[in-house]
Short mmCIF file of C-alpha atoms in Angstrom, two decimals:
data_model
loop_
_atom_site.label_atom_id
_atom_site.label_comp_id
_atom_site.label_asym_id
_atom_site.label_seq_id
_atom_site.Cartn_x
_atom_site.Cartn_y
_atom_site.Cartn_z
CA UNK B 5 6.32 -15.54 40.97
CA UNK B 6 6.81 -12.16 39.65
CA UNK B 7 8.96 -10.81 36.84
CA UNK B 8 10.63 -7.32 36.85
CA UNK B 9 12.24 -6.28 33.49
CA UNK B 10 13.27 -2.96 31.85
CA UNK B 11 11.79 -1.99 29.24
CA UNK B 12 13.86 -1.96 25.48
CA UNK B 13 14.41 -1.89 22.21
CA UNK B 14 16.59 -4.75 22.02
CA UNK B 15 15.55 -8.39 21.33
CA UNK B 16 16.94 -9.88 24.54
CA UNK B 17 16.10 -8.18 28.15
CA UNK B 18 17.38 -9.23 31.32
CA UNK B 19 14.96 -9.24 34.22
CA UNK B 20 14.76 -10.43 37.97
CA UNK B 21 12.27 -13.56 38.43
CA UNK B 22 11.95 -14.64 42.15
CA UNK B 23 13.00 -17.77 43.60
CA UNK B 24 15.57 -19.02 41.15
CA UNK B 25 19.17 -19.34 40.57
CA UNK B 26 20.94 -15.55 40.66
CA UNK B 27 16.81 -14.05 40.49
CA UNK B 28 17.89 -13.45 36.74
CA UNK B 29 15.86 -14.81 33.20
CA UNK B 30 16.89 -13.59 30.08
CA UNK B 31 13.57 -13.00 27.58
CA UNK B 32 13.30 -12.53 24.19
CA UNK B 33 11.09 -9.50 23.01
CA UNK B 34 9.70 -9.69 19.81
CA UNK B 35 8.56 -6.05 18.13
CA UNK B 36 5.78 -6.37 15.85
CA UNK B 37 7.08 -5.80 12.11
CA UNK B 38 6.63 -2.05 10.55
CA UNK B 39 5.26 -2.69 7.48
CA UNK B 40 5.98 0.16 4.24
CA UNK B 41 2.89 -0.81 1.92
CA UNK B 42 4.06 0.50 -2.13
CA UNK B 43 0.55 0.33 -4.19
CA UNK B 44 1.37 1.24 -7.95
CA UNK B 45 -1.69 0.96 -10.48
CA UNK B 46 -1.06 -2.04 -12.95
CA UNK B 47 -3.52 -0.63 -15.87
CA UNK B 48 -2.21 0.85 -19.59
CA UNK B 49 -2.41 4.02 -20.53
CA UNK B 50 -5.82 4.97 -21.42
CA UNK B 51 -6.11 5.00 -25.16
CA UNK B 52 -2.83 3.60 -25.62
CA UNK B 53 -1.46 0.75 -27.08
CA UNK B 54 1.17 0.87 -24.41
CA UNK B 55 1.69 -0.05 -21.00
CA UNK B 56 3.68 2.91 -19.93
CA UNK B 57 2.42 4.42 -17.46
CA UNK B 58 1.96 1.60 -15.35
CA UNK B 59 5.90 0.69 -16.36
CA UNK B 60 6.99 4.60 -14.94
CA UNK B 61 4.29 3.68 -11.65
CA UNK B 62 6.08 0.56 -10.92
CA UNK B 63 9.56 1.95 -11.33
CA UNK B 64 8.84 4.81 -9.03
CA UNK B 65 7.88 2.32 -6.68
CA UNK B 66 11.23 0.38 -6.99
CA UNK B 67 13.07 3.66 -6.49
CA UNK B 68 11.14 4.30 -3.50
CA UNK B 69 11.57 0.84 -2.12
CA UNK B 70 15.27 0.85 -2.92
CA UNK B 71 15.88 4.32 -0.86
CA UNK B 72 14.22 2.66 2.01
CA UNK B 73 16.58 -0.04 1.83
CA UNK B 74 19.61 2.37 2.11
CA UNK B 75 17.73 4.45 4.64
CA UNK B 76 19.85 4.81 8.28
CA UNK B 77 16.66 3.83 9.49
CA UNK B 78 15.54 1.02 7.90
CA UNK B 79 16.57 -2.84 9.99
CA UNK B 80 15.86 -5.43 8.01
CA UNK B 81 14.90 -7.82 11.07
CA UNK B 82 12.04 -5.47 11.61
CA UNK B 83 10.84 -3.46 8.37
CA UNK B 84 9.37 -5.12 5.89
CA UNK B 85 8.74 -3.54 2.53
CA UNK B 86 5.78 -4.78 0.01
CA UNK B 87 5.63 -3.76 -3.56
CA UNK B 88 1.67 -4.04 -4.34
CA UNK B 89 0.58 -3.85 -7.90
CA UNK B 90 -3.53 -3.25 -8.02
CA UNK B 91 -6.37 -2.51 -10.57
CA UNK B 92 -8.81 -1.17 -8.65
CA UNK B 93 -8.60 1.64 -6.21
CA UNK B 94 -10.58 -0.01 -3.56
CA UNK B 95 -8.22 -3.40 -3.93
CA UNK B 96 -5.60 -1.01 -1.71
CA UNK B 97 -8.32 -1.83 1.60
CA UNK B 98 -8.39 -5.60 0.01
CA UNK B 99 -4.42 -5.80 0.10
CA UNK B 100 -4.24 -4.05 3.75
CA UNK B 101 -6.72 -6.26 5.18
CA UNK B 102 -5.03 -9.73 4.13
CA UNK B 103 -1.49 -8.13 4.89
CA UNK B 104 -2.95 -7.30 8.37
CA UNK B 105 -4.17 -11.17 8.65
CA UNK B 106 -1.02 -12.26 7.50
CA UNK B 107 0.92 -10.73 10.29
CA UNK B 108 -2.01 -11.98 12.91
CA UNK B 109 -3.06 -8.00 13.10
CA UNK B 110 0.20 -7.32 15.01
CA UNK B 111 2.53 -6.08 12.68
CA UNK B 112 2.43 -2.26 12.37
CA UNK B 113 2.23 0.25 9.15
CA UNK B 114 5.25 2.97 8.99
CA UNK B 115 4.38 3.66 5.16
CA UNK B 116 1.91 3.93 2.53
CA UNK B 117 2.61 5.21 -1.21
CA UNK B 118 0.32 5.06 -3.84
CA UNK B 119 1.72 5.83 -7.28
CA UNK B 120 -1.26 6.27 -9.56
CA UNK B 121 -2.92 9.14 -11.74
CA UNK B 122 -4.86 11.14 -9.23
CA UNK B 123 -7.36 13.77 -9.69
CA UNK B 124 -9.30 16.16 -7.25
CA UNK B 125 -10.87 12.78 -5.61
CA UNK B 126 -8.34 10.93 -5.42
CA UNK B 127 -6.09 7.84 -7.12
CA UNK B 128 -7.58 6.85 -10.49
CA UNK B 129 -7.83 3.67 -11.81
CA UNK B 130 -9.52 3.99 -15.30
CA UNK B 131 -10.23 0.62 -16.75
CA UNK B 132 -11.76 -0.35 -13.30
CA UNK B 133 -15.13 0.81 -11.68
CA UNK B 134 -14.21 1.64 -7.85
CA UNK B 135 -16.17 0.45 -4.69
CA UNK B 136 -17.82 2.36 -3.40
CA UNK B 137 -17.53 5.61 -5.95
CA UNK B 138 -16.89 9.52 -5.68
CA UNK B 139 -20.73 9.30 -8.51
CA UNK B 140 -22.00 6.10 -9.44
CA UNK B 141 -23.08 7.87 -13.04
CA UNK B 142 -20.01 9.91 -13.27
CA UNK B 143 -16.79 9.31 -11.19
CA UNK B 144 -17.01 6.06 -11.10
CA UNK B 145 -13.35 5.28 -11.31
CA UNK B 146 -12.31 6.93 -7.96
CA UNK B 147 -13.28 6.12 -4.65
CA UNK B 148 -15.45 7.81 -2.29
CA UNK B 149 -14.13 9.10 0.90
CA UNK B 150 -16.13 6.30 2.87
CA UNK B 151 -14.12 4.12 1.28
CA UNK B 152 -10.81 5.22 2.61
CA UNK B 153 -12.40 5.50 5.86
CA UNK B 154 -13.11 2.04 5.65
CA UNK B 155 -9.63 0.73 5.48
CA UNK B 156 -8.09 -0.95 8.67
CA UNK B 157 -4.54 0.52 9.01
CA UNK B 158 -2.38 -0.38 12.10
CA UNK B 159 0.06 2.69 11.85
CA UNK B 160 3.08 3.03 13.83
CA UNK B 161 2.55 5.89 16.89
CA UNK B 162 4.80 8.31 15.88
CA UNK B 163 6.20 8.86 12.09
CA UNK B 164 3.64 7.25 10.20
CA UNK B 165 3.47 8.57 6.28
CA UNK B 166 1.16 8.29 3.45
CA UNK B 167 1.93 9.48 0.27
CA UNK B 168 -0.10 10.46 -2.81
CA UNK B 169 2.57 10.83 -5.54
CA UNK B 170 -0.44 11.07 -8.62
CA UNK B 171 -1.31 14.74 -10.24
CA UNK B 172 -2.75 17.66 -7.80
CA UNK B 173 -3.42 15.32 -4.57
CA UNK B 174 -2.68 18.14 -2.58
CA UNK B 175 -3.84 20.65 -5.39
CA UNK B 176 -5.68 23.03 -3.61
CA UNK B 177 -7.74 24.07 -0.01
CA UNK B 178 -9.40 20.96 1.20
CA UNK B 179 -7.20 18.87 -1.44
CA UNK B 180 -7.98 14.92 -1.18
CA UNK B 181 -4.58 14.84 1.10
CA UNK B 182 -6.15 17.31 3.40
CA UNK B 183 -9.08 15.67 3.35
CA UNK B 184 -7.86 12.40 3.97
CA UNK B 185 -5.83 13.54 6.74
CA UNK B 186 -8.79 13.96 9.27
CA UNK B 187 -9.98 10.91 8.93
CA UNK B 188 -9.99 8.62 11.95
CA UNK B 189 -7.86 6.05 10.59
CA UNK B 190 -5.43 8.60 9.26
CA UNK B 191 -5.03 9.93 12.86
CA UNK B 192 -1.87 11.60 13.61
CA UNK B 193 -0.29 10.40 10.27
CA UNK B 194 1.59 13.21 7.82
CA UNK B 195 -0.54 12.94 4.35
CA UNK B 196 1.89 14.35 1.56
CA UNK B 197 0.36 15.08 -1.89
CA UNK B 198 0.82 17.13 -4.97
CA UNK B 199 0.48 20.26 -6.14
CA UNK B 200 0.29 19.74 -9.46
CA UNK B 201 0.75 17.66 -12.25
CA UNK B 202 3.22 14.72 -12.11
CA UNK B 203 5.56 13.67 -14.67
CA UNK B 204 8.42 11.09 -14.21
CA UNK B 205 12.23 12.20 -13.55
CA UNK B 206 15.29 11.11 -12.96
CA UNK B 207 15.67 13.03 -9.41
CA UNK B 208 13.31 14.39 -6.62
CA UNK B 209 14.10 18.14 -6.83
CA UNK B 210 14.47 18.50 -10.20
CA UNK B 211 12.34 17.38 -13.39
CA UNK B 212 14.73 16.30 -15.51
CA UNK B 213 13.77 13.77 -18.41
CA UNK B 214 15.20 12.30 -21.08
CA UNK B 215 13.94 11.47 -25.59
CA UNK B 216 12.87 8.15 -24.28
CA UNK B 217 10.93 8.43 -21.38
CA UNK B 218 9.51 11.01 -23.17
CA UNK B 219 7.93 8.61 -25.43
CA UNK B 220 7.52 6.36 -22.79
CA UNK B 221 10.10 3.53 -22.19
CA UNK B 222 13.01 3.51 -20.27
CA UNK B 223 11.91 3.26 -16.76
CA UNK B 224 13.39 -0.14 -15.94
CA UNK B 225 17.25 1.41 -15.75
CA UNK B 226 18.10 4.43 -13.25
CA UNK B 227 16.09 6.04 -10.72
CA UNK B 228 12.29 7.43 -11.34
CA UNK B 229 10.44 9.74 -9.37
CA UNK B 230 6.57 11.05 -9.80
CA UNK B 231 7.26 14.97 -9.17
CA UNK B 232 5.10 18.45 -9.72
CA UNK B 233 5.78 20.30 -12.57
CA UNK B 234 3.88 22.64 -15.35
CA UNK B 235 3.35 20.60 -18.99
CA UNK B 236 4.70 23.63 -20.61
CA UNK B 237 7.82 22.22 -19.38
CA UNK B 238 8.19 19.23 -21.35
CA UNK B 239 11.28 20.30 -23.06
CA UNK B 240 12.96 22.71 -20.23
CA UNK B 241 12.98 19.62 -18.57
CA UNK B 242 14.33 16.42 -21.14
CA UNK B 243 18.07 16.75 -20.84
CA UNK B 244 19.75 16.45 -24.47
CA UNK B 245 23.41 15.82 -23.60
CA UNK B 246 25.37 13.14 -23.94
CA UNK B 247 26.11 12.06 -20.24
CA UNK B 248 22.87 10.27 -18.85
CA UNK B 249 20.51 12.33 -16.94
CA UNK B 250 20.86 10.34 -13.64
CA UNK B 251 24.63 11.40 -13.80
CA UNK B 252 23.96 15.15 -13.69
CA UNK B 253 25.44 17.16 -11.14
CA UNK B 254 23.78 19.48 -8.64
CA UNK B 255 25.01 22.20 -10.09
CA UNK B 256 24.00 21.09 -13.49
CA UNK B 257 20.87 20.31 -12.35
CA UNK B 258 20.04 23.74 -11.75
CA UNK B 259 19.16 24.09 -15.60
CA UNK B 260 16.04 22.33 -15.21
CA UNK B 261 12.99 22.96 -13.55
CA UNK B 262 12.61 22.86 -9.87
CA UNK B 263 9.72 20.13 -9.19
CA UNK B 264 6.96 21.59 -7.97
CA UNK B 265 6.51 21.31 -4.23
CA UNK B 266 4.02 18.89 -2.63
CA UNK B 267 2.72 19.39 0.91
CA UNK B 268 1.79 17.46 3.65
CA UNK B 269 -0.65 17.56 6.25
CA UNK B 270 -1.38 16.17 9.59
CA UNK B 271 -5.31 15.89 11.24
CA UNK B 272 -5.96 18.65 8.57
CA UNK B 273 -3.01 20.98 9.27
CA UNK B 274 -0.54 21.93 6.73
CA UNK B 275 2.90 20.46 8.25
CA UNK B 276 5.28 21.30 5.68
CA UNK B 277 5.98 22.25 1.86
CA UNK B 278 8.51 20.70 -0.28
CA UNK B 279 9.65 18.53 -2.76
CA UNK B 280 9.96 14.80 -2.31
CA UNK B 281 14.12 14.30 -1.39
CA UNK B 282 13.39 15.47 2.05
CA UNK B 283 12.63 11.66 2.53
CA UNK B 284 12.65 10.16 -0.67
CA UNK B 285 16.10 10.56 -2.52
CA UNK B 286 18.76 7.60 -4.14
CA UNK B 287 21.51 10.51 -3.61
CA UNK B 288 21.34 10.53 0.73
CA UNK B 289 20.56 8.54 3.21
CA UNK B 290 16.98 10.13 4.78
#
């Protein structure tokens, strides 16, 4: 008995099975999931009394999640989207693996963001000793290299991202995202990173800010997006008038400071340069 069938991207197929009624069988073809994998550090702001930064970390990973949502590409059927607070650094491989388990190995990874502080090694988790470490006596709150070598990702073929939205990722030559990018199990995926300090805002392109998040509150309500910018331009970029800042127009926008660009890189080739709304934007459907 032999079975002929096309191949698709639909969930039923029709194909010709021998010696039975009108040689036809309908099959159902199940795609493994595509998973988009949102890690935001869950720790207080060092030296603070406040939990804010973790509050603007898991907002920007709510924006992110939502844009998805609205993307043209996204199918509900077959994308699934997790939102993964962690303490630690190395809990990100932790997370993957039991994901991974959870979908019997055969689900598939389209997406990775990690919102975080980030420094020339890496994401940062302060309050958290990292295993294994960039310097057992003095970085001990980043993780080596080997460790993010370590982790068993199941990307997608083609269009798999990972994004490093904490301060100077991508910062300089052979920047963590560069780095990261020639790793075997980051093979053929497009690392993006930073260039520079990140700040919240209400929009991709533009750093715009406003009195409160200034001080630190006010991430729960409108959009909020880690982007590059200088801190000389703290007040440039807090808009003072009386609309809200996620109502300003693109033209208005143009007061404030363009977000510094971020860049992305492939097997350890620069791919592109630019800010964040060429895939990550509440305003159009990426």
């Amino acid at each position: 008995m032999v079975v002929y069938a096309e191949p698709t991207d639909e969930k039923l197929t029709k194909g010709m099975l021998e010696n039975t009624p009108n040689h036809t069988v309908v099959q159902k073809i199940s795609r493994p999931k595509e998973l988009i994998l949102l890690f935001w550090v869950d720790e207080r702001n060092k030296g603070s009394l406040f939990y804010t930064d973790r509050d603007m970390f898991k907002a920007a990973a709510d924006t992110r999640a939502r844009n998805i949502e609205k993307s043209p590409w996204y199918i509900e059927d077959l994308h699934k989207i997790y939102k993964l607070p962690v303490l630690a650094i190395h809990d990100i491989g932790t997370r993957v693996y039991e994901i991974m388990n959870e979908h019997e190995g055969k689900a598939k990874i389209r997406e990775v963001g990690i919102f975080s502080y980030c420094g020339l090694d890496g994401p940062i988790s302060y309050h958290s000793t990292v295993y294994p470490p960039v310097d057992p006596l003095n970085a001990v709150n980043q993780m080596n290299i080997s460790g993010w070598a370590a982790i068993k990702f199941n990307w997608i073929k083609e269009g798999a991202m990972c994004v490093l939205y904490g301060n100077q990722s991508a910062w300089y030559q052979n920047s963590f995202a560069e780095k990261l990018s020639r790793l075997e199990n980051f093979k053929n995926v497009e690392v993006w990173g930073q260039t520079n300090f990140a700040y919240g805002s209400f929009f991709p392109d533009y750093r715009v800010s406003s009195t409160d998040r200034n001080v630190g509150i006010g991430w729960s309500y409108n959009p909020v997006y880690l982007v590059g910018g200088l801190s000389s331009e703290g007040w440039a970029a807090t808009c003072i008038r009386l609309k809200s800042a996620a109502s300003l127009t693109r033209e208005e926008l143009r007061e404030f400071p363009k977000a510094r660009p971020m860049l992305s890189y492939r097997n350890g080739s620069k791919i592109r340069k630019s800010h964040q709304g060429v895939f990550n934007d509440h305003r159009a459907h990426i």
